[in-house]
Amino acid sequence: MFQNKMSGVRSFAAFVVALFLLCSPALSQSLSLLEQSSQKGQILYWDTLTQSGVLEKNGKQVSFRAGSNVILLDNEKFAYTDAPQITDGQLYVSPQFLKDAEEWFELKSASGENFKVGAILIDPGHGGKDPGALMTHKINGKNVTIKEKDINLSVAKMLAARLKTAYPQKQIIMTRSNDVFISLQQRTEIANSVKLKDHEAVLYISIHVNSSLDKKARGYEVWYLSPGYRRTVLEKGKADDPKLFPILNSMMEEEYTTESILIAKFIMDGLAAQIGSLSSPRGIKAEEWFVVRNSNMPSVLVEVGFVSNYEEAKLLNDESYLQKTAFGIYNGITAFVTHFERSRGFTGTK
């Protein structure tokens, strides 16, 4: 069995961005993890960019990184086993790694508690003295100035109302509920100060509107924090051995990124289903936005459309269209919550 070194890392998560491993013959005492996990009824998630992944079975996870013998077990502890290795582009593990993983999967949880999303934080961008993007268009014979801050707030309120109805036991929090100015620093402070119970996670959804010098630019997109940005997401003192802190922090940081990508995908799918041909998807993108850069949790920024595009500006001025937009984001969030809670949770909790 694993040699346990620490308990109290409250959660660790990993999600697949892409699985590009191909099966190949085992080398010596090394076995193809892709083949072995399939035979053993395990689900393998692998991120080729960070060379980290997770095995899942019976609602339990073993998170690992190629070349490292440090692994994370659910939300309970980290431990040591043989390090997985990449050979000729394939992922191999030792029989001992597989044995240890199976023992963990068969071990019943001592707490018996499942992870859940305890809070969803909705951040309507801009507000007050900061209008955000704005543009004046002639709509139905009248000059109408469309302000980003107003659209953000409208969509956020609609979204919050649906979430509160669907999840009366969860905290549904808005960084602002009226036309007031809140700095980016204040928004992230609100996010990072949310109080959670054990086995709970918080999600951060920031809502914005786009603008461009290219009047033809249109569509919706979802941004997540670029993997190239590095931050500290693990509290000091969480590792008994200080030398392990950078490793554990990096692994948890990568989980926030991959979870954010998953949230972004669900939201994009939700928007596409609701909006249809009225607008067009621009995809999932990475950027170092301050508002998500400093949030110690899975977080995304949704750009719901372009005020600079005349046809799209008319849509953004239509309450029924904003309802579709809010419902699309809502469906994406609920899809992620269902996935998260069914799999016992992929992310870190406070």
Coordinates of C-alpha atoms in Angstrom, one line a residue, residues 16-233:
V16 CA -8.3 15.8 -19.7
V17 CA -7.6 18.5 -22.2
A18 CA -6.5 15.9 -24.8
L19 CA -5.6 12.2 -24.8
F20 CA -3.1 11.5 -27.5
L21 CA -1.6 8.3 -26.2
L22 CA -1.5 5.2 -28.4
C23 CA -1.3 1.6 -27.3
S24 CA 2.2 0.0 -27.7
P25 CA 3.9 -3.2 -26.4
A26 CA 4.9 -3.2 -22.8
L27 CA 8.6 -2.7 -22.2
S28 CA 10.3 -5.0 -19.6
Q29 CA 8.4 -4.4 -16.3
S30 CA 6.7 -1.3 -17.7
L31 CA 3.1 -1.6 -18.8
S32 CA 1.0 0.6 -21.0
L33 CA -1.3 2.6 -18.7
L34 CA -3.8 3.1 -21.5
E35 CA -4.1 -0.6 -22.0
Q36 CA -4.1 -1.5 -18.3
S37 CA -6.6 1.1 -17.2
S38 CA -9.0 -0.1 -19.9
Q39 CA -8.6 -3.7 -18.7
K40 CA -9.2 -2.8 -15.1
G41 CA -12.2 -0.6 -15.7
Q42 CA -10.4 2.6 -14.8
I43 CA -11.0 5.9 -16.5
L44 CA -7.7 7.6 -17.6
Y45 CA -7.5 11.3 -18.1
W46 CA -4.2 12.6 -19.6
D47 CA -3.0 16.2 -20.4
T48 CA -0.2 16.1 -22.9
L49 CA 0.7 19.7 -22.2
T50 CA 1.5 19.3 -18.5
Q51 CA 2.2 15.6 -18.7
S52 CA -0.1 15.0 -15.8
G53 CA -3.2 12.9 -15.4
V54 CA -5.7 11.1 -13.3
L55 CA -7.0 7.6 -12.9
E56 CA -10.6 7.3 -11.7
K57 CA -12.6 4.3 -10.5
N58 CA -15.3 3.8 -7.9
G59 CA -15.6 7.5 -7.5
K60 CA -12.0 7.8 -6.4
Q61 CA -9.0 9.3 -8.1
V62 CA -5.2 8.9 -8.2
S63 CA -3.6 12.0 -9.7
F64 CA -0.1 11.8 -11.0
R65 CA 2.6 13.3 -13.2
A66 CA 5.1 11.6 -15.5
G67 CA 8.5 11.3 -14.0
S68 CA 7.3 12.0 -10.4
N69 CA 6.7 9.5 -7.7
V70 CA 4.4 11.9 -5.8
I71 CA 0.7 11.2 -6.3
L72 CA -2.4 12.7 -4.9
L73 CA -5.3 10.6 -3.6
D74 CA -8.7 12.2 -3.6
N75 CA -8.9 14.9 -1.1
E76 CA -7.3 13.0 1.7
K77 CA -3.5 12.6 1.3
F78 CA -0.5 12.5 -1.0
A79 CA 1.7 9.5 -1.2
Y80 CA 4.7 7.9 -3.0
T81 CA 4.8 5.1 -5.6
D82 CA 6.8 4.2 -8.7
A83 CA 6.9 7.2 -11.1
P84 CA 5.1 6.8 -14.4
Q85 CA 7.3 7.3 -17.5
I86 CA 7.0 8.5 -21.0
T87 CA 8.7 6.3 -23.6
D88 CA 8.4 6.9 -27.3
G89 CA 5.4 9.1 -26.7
Q90 CA 3.7 6.4 -24.7
L91 CA 2.8 6.4 -20.9
Y92 CA 4.1 3.5 -19.0
V93 CA 3.8 2.5 -15.3
S94 CA 5.1 -0.3 -13.1
P95 CA 3.1 -3.3 -11.8
Q96 CA 3.5 -1.7 -8.3
F97 CA 1.9 1.6 -9.5
L98 CA -1.1 -0.4 -10.8
K99 CA -1.3 -2.5 -7.6
D100 CA -1.2 0.6 -5.4
A101 CA -3.8 2.3 -7.5
E102 CA -6.2 -0.6 -7.3
E103 CA -5.8 -0.8 -3.5
W104 CA -6.8 2.8 -3.3
F105 CA -9.8 2.4 -5.6
E106 CA -11.0 -0.5 -3.4
L107 CA -10.5 1.3 -0.1
K108 CA -13.8 2.8 1.2
S109 CA -13.8 6.4 2.1
A110 CA -13.4 7.0 5.8
S111 CA -15.6 10.1 5.7
G112 CA -18.3 8.8 3.4
E113 CA -18.8 12.3 2.2
N114 CA -19.0 13.4 -1.5
F115 CA -17.6 16.6 -2.9
K116 CA -19.9 19.2 -4.1
V117 CA -20.0 22.7 -5.5
G118 CA -20.8 24.8 -2.4
A119 CA -20.8 28.2 -4.1
I120 CA -21.1 29.8 -7.5
L121 CA -19.8 33.3 -7.8
I122 CA -21.2 35.4 -10.7
D123 CA -19.2 38.5 -11.6
P124 CA -20.9 41.1 -13.9
G125 CA -18.0 43.0 -15.4
H126 CA -17.6 46.8 -15.0
G127 CA -20.3 48.9 -13.4
G128 CA -20.8 52.4 -12.0
K129 CA -18.3 54.9 -13.4
D130 CA -16.8 52.1 -15.6
P131 CA -19.3 51.4 -18.4
G132 CA -17.0 48.9 -20.2
A133 CA -17.5 48.7 -24.0
L134 CA -20.3 50.9 -25.4
M135 CA -21.6 51.7 -28.8
T136 CA -24.5 53.8 -30.2
H137 CA -26.6 52.3 -32.9
K138 CA -29.8 53.3 -34.6
I139 CA -32.4 50.6 -33.6
N140 CA -36.0 50.9 -34.7
G141 CA -35.4 54.5 -35.8
K142 CA -33.9 55.5 -32.5
N143 CA -30.3 56.1 -31.4
V144 CA -29.6 53.5 -28.6
T145 CA -26.4 53.5 -26.6
I146 CA -25.6 49.9 -25.5
K147 CA -23.4 49.7 -22.5
E148 CA -21.5 46.6 -21.5
K149 CA -22.0 47.1 -17.8
D150 CA -25.8 47.0 -18.3
I151 CA -25.8 43.8 -20.4
N152 CA -23.4 42.1 -18.0
L153 CA -25.7 42.9 -15.0
S154 CA -28.8 41.8 -16.9
V155 CA -27.4 38.4 -17.9
A156 CA -25.9 37.9 -14.4
K157 CA -29.2 38.6 -12.7
M158 CA -31.0 36.1 -15.0
L159 CA -28.3 33.5 -14.4
A160 CA -28.4 34.0 -10.7
A161 CA -32.1 33.6 -10.5
R162 CA -32.0 30.3 -12.4
L163 CA -29.2 29.0 -10.2
K164 CA -30.9 29.9 -7.0
T165 CA -34.0 28.0 -8.1
A166 CA -32.0 25.0 -9.1
Y167 CA -29.6 25.0 -6.1
P168 CA -31.4 26.4 -3.0
Q169 CA -28.7 24.8 -0.8
K170 CA -25.7 26.4 -2.6
Q171 CA -24.4 29.9 -2.2
I172 CA -25.2 31.9 -5.4
I173 CA -23.2 35.1 -5.0
M174 CA -22.9 38.2 -7.2
T175 CA -20.0 40.5 -7.0
R176 CA -22.5 43.3 -7.7
S177 CA -26.3 43.4 -8.0
N178 CA -26.7 47.0 -9.2
D179 CA -24.9 49.7 -11.1
V180 CA -21.9 50.2 -8.8
F181 CA -18.1 50.3 -9.5
I182 CA -16.1 47.4 -8.1
S183 CA -12.4 47.2 -8.8
L184 CA -10.8 44.0 -10.2
Q185 CA -8.9 43.6 -6.9
Q186 CA -12.2 43.7 -4.9
R187 CA -13.8 41.2 -7.2
T188 CA -11.1 38.6 -6.6
E189 CA -11.0 39.4 -2.9
I190 CA -14.8 38.6 -2.8
A191 CA -14.1 35.3 -4.7
N192 CA -11.2 34.2 -2.5
S193 CA -13.1 35.0 0.8
V194 CA -16.1 32.8 0.1
K195 CA -16.6 30.5 3.1
L196 CA -17.0 26.8 2.3
K197 CA -17.6 23.7 4.3
D198 CA -15.3 20.6 4.0
H199 CA -15.6 18.8 0.7
E200 CA -17.0 22.0 -1.0
A201 CA -15.6 23.9 -4.0
V202 CA -16.4 27.4 -5.5
L203 CA -16.8 28.3 -9.1
Y204 CA -16.1 31.8 -10.6
I205 CA -18.0 33.0 -13.7
S206 CA -17.2 36.5 -15.0
I207 CA -19.6 37.9 -17.6
H208 CA -18.5 40.5 -20.2
V209 CA -19.3 41.9 -23.6
N210 CA -16.8 42.4 -26.5
S211 CA -16.0 45.2 -28.8
S212 CA -13.7 45.5 -31.9
L213 CA -12.5 48.0 -34.5
D214 CA -13.6 45.3 -37.0
K215 CA -17.4 45.9 -37.2
K216 CA -17.8 42.5 -38.7
A217 CA -16.5 40.7 -35.6
R218 CA -19.2 38.9 -33.8
G219 CA -20.0 35.8 -31.7
Y220 CA -19.4 34.5 -28.1
E221 CA -16.4 33.0 -26.5
V222 CA -15.1 31.8 -23.2
W223 CA -11.7 32.5 -21.7
Y224 CA -9.7 30.6 -19.1
L225 CA -6.4 31.3 -17.4
S226 CA -3.4 30.7 -19.6
P227 CA -1.4 27.6 -18.5
G228 CA 1.7 29.8 -19.0
Y229 CA 0.8 31.9 -16.0
R230 CA 2.0 30.6 -12.6
R231 CA 0.5 31.4 -9.2
T232 CA 0.4 30.0 -5.7
V233 CA -2.9 28.3 -5.0

